[in-house]
GROMACS .gro file of C-alpha atoms in nm:
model
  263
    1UNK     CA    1  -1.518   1.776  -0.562
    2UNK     CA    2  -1.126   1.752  -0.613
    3UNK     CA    3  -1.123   1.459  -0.784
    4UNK     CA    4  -1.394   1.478  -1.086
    5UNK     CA    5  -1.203   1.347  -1.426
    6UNK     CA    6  -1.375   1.127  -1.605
    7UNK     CA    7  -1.320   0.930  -1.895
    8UNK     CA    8  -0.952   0.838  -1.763
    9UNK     CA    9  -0.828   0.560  -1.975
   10UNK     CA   10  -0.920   0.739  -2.336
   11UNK     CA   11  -0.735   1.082  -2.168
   12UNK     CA   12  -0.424   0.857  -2.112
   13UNK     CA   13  -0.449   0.673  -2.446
   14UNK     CA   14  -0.457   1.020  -2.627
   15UNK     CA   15  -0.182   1.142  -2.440
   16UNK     CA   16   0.028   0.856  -2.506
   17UNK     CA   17  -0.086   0.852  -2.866
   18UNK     CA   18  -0.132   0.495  -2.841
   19UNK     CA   19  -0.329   0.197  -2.711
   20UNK     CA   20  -0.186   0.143  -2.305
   21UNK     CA   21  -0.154  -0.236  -2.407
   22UNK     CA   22   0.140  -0.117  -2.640
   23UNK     CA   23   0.330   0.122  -2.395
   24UNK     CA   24   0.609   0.071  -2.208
   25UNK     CA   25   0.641   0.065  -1.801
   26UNK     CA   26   0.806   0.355  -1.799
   27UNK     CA   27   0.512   0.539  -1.981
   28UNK     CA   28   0.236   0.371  -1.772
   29UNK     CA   29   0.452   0.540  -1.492
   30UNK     CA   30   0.471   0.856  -1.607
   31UNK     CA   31   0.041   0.846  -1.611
   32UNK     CA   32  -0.088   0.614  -1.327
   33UNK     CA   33   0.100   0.710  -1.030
   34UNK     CA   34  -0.096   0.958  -0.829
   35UNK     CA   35   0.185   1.079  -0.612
   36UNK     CA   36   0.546   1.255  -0.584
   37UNK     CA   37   0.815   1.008  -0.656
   38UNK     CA   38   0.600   0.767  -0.916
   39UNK     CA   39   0.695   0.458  -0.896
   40UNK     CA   40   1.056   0.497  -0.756
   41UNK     CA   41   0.846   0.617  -0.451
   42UNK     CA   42   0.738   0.277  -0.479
   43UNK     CA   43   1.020   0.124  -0.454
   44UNK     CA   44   1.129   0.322  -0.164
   45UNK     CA   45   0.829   0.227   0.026
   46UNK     CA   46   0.822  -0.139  -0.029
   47UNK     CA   47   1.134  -0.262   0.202
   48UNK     CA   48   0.967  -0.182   0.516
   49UNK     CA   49   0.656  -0.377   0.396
   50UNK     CA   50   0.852  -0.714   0.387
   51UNK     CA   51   0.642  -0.899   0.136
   52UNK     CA   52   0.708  -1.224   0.067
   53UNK     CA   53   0.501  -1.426  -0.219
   54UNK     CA   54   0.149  -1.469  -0.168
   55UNK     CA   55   0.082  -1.257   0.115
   56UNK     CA   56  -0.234  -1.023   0.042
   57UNK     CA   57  -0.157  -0.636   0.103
   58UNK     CA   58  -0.375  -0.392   0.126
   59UNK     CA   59  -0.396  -0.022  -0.061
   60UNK     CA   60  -0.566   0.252   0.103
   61UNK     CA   61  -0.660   0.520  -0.123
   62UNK     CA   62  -0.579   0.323  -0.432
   63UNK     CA   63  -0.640   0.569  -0.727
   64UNK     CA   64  -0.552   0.496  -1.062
   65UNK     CA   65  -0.384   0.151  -0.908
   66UNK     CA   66  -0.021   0.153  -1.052
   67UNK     CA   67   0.138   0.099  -0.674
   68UNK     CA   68  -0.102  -0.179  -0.641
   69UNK     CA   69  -0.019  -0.328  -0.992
   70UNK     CA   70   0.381  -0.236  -0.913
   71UNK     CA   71   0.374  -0.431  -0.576
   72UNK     CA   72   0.202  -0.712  -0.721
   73UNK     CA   73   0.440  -0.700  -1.002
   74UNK     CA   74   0.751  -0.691  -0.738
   75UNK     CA   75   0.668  -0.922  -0.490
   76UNK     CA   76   0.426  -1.179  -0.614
   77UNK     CA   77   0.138  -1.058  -0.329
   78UNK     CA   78  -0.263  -1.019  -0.371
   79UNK     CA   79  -0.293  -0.685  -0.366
   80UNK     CA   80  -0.689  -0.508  -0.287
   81UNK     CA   81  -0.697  -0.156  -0.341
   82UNK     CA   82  -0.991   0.058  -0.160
   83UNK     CA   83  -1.090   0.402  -0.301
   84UNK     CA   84  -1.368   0.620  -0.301
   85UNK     CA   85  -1.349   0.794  -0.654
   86UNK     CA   86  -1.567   0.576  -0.881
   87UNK     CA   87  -1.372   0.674  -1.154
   88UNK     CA   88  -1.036   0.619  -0.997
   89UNK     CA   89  -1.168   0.271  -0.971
   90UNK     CA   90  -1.354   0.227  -1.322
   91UNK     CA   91  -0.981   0.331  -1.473
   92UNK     CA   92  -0.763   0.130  -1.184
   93UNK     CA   93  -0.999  -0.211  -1.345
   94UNK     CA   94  -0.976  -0.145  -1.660
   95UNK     CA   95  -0.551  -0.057  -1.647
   96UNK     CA   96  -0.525  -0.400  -1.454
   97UNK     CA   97  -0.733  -0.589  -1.710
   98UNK     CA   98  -0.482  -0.441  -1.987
   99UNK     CA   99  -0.203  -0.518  -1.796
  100UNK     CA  100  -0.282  -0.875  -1.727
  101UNK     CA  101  -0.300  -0.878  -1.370
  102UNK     CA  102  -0.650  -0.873  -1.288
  103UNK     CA  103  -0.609  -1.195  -1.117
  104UNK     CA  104  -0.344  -1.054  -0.848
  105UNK     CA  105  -0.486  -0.660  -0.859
  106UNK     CA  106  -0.884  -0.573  -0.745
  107UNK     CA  107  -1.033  -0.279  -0.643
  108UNK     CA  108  -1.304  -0.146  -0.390
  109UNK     CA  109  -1.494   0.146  -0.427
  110UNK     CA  110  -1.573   0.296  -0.089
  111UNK     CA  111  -1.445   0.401   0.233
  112UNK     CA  112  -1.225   0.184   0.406
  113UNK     CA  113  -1.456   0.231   0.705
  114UNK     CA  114  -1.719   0.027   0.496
  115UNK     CA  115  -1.455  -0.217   0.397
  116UNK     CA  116  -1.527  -0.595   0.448
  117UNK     CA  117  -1.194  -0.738   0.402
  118UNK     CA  118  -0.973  -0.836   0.709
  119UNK     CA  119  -0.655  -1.039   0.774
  120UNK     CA  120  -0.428  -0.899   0.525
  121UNK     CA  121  -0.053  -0.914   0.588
  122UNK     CA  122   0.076  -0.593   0.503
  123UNK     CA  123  -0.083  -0.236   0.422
  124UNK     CA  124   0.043   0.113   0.270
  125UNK     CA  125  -0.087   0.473   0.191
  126UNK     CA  126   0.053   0.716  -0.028
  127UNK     CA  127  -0.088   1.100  -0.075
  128UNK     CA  128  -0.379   0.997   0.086
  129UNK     CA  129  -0.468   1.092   0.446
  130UNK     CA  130  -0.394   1.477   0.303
  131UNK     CA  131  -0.788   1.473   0.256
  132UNK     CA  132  -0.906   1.254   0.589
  133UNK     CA  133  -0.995   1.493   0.855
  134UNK     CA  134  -0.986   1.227   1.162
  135UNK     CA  135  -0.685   1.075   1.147
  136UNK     CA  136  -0.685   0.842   1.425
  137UNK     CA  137  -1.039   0.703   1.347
  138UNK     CA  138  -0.881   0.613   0.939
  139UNK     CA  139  -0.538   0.485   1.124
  140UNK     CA  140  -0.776   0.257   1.360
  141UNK     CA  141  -0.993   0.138   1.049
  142UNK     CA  142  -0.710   0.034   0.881
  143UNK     CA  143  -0.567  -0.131   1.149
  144UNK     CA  144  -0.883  -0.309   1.206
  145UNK     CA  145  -0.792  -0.485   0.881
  146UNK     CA  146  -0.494  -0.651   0.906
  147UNK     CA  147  -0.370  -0.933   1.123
  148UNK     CA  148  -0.205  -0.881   1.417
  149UNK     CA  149   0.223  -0.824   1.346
  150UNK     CA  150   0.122  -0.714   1.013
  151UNK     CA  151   0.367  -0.445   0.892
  152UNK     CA  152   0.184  -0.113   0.751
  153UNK     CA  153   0.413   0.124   0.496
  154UNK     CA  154   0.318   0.518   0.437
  155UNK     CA  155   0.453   0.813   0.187
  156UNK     CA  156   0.305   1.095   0.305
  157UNK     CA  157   0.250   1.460   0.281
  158UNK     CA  158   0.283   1.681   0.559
  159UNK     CA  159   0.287   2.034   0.710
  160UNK     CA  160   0.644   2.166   0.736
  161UNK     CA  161   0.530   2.435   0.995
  162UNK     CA  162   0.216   2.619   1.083
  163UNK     CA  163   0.191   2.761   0.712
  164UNK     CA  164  -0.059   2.610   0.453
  165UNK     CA  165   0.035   2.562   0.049
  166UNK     CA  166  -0.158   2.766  -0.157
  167UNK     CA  167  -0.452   2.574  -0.379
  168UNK     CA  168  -0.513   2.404  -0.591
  169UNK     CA  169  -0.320   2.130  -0.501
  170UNK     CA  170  -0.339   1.785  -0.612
  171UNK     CA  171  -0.512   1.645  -0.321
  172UNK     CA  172  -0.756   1.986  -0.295
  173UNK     CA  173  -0.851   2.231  -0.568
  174UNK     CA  174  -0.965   2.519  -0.274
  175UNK     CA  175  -0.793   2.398   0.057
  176UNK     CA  176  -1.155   2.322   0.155
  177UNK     CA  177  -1.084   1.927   0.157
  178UNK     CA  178  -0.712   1.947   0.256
  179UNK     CA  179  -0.715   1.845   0.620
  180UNK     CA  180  -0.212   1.873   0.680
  181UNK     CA  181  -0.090   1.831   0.995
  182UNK     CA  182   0.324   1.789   1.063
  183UNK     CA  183   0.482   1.508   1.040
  184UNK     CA  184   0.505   1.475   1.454
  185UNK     CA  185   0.120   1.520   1.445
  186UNK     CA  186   0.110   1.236   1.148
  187UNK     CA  187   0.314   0.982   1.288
  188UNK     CA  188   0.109   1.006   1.659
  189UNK     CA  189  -0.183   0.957   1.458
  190UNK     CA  190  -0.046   0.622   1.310
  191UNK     CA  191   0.079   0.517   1.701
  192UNK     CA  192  -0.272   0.587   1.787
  193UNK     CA  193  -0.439   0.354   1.535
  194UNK     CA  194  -0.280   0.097   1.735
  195UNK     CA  195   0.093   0.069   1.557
  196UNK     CA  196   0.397   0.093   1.620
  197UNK     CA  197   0.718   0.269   1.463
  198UNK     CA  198   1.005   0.103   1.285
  199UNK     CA  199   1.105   0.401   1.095
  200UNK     CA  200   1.077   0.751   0.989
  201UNK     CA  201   1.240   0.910   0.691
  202UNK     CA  202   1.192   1.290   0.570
  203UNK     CA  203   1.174   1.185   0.174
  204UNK     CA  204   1.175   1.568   0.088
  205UNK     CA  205   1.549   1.652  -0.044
  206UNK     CA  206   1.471   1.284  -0.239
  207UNK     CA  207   1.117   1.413  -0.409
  208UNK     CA  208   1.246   1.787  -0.463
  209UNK     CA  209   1.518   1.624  -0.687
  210UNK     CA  210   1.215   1.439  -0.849
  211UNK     CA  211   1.042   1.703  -0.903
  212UNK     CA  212   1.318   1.873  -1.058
  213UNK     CA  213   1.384   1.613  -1.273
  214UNK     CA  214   1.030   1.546  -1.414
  215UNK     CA  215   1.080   1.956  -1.508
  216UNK     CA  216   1.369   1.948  -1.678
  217UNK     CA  217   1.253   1.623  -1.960
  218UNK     CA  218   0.887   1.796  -1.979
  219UNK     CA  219   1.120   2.156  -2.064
  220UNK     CA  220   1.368   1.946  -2.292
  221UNK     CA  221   1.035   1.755  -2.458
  222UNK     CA  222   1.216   1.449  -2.406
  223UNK     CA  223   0.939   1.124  -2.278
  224UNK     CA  224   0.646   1.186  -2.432
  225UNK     CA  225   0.607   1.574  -2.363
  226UNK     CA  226   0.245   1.564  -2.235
  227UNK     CA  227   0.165   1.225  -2.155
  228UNK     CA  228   0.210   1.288  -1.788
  229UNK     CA  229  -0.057   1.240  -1.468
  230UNK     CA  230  -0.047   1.635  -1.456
  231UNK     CA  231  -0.228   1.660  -1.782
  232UNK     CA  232  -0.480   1.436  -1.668
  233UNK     CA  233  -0.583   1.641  -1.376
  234UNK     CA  234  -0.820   1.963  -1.400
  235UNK     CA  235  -0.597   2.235  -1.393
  236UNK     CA  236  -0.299   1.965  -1.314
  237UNK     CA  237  -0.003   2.175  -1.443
  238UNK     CA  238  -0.118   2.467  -1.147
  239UNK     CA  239  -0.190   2.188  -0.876
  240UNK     CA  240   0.167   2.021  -0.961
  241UNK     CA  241   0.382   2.347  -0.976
  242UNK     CA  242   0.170   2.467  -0.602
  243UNK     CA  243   0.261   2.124  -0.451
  244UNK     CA  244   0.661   2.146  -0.633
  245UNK     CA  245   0.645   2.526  -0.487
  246UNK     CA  246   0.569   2.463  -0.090
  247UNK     CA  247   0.797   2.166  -0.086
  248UNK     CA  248   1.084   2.370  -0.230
  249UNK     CA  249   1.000   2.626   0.043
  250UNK     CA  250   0.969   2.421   0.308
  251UNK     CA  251   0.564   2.436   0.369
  252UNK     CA  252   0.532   2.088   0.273
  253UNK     CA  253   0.739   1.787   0.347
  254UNK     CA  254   0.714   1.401   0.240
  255UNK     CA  255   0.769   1.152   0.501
  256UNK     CA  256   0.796   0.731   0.434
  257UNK     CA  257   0.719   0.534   0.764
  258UNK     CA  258   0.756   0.187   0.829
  259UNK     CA  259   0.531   0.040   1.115
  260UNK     CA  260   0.394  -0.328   1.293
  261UNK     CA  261   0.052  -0.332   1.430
  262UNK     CA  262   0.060  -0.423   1.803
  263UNK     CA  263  -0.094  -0.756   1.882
   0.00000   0.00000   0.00000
């Protein structure tokens, strides 16, 4: 299984050398976003969601929860996050009981598919449908749980060409569980889940800079050295350098959409 840590919120408290309840956002960023671009990702993503106070979003393939707690924090929404990792979800709780949010922020542990909650105003994935084999059927099922005009946001990963990256990768330690298509075959997947496109954006130039970035301060030792989501991860350092690798080469790119679900 590709995602097996355990015992997530003591790993992140002896990275940072500290209780989380005394760190700053910017290290909380550095360890509980599970995707390229952290949270300026994020903020990238959020415009085409249109979130106005109150609304209730949904967040597929939550993980450790810091988009959740970020959008929550950023727009004044109820945010439910769904994942299937029960320790993704243990640590996601836990993060958003420390960061005093627990009223706006909950989690679900299981498949979207299994997912009671409907009606929700707005939706987003990041990194996630990497692992999701049918596409259209997890497109549909998310559809099925929002209200009709609700806008749905994504940050995705995708096949550049007909190449795949070489494991372990974040999302897949042996390729086994890694299910890429391109970005064309992505975004038809979305239209089929019964919404429509408002934009399309190749993110990659934006998260190879990232990535080049978050190299050079872990190189200089400068913000906390380790205390990054890489250490975290079994064999993290490998699976972030593969990913880094096949973007810079073109095998993988990152795309944001913005869609509306058809009434």
């Amino acid at each position: 299984m590709t995602y097996a840590e355990t015992d997530l919120v003591a790993s992140m408290e002896r990275l940072a050398g500290d209780d989380l309840a005394v760190l700053t956002r910017e290290q909380w960023d550095r360890l509980d976003q599970f995707h390229a671009g952290g949270s300026e990702a994020v903020d990238r993503m959020l415009p085409g969601l249109h979130l106005a106070p109150r609304m209730t979003v949904l967040d597929v393939g939550s993980g450790l929860g810091g988009p959740a707690r970020q959008v929550a924090r950023n727009s004044g929404c109820t945010v439910v996050g769904v994942d299937i990792t029960p320790a993704y979800v243990d640590a996601a709780r836990e993060l958003t009981r420390t960061a005093g949010l627990a009223e706006q922020v909950g989690f679900f542990r299981g498949d979207i598919a299994v997912f009671a909650g409907a009606g929700f105003d707005a939706a987003y994935t990041m990194h996630v449908q990497m692992n999701i084999a049918d596409k259209n059927a997890y497109f549909a099922e998310i559809g099925r749980r929002l209200r009709p005009g609700a806008r749905f946001a994504t940050f995705e990963v995708c096949l550049g060409g007909e190449t795949q990256p070489t494991p372990p990768l974040p999302w897949s330690l042996d390729g086994t569980d890694s299910h890429l298509v391109t970005a064309d075959e992505l975004r038809a997947a979305i239209g089929a889940g019964g919404f429509e496109l408002l934009e399309w954006v190749d993110e990659t130039a934006w998260v190879r800079r990232w990535f080049e970035n978050i190299g050079a301060r872990m190189a200089t030792g400068a913000g906390d050295g380790g205390a990054t989501l890489p250490a975290l991860l079994t064999d993290g350092l490998t699976r972030t350098l593969n990913f880094a690798i096949a973007l810079d080469a073109g095998i993988l790119t990152i795309h944001r959409g913005s869609f509306v679900l058809a009434p």
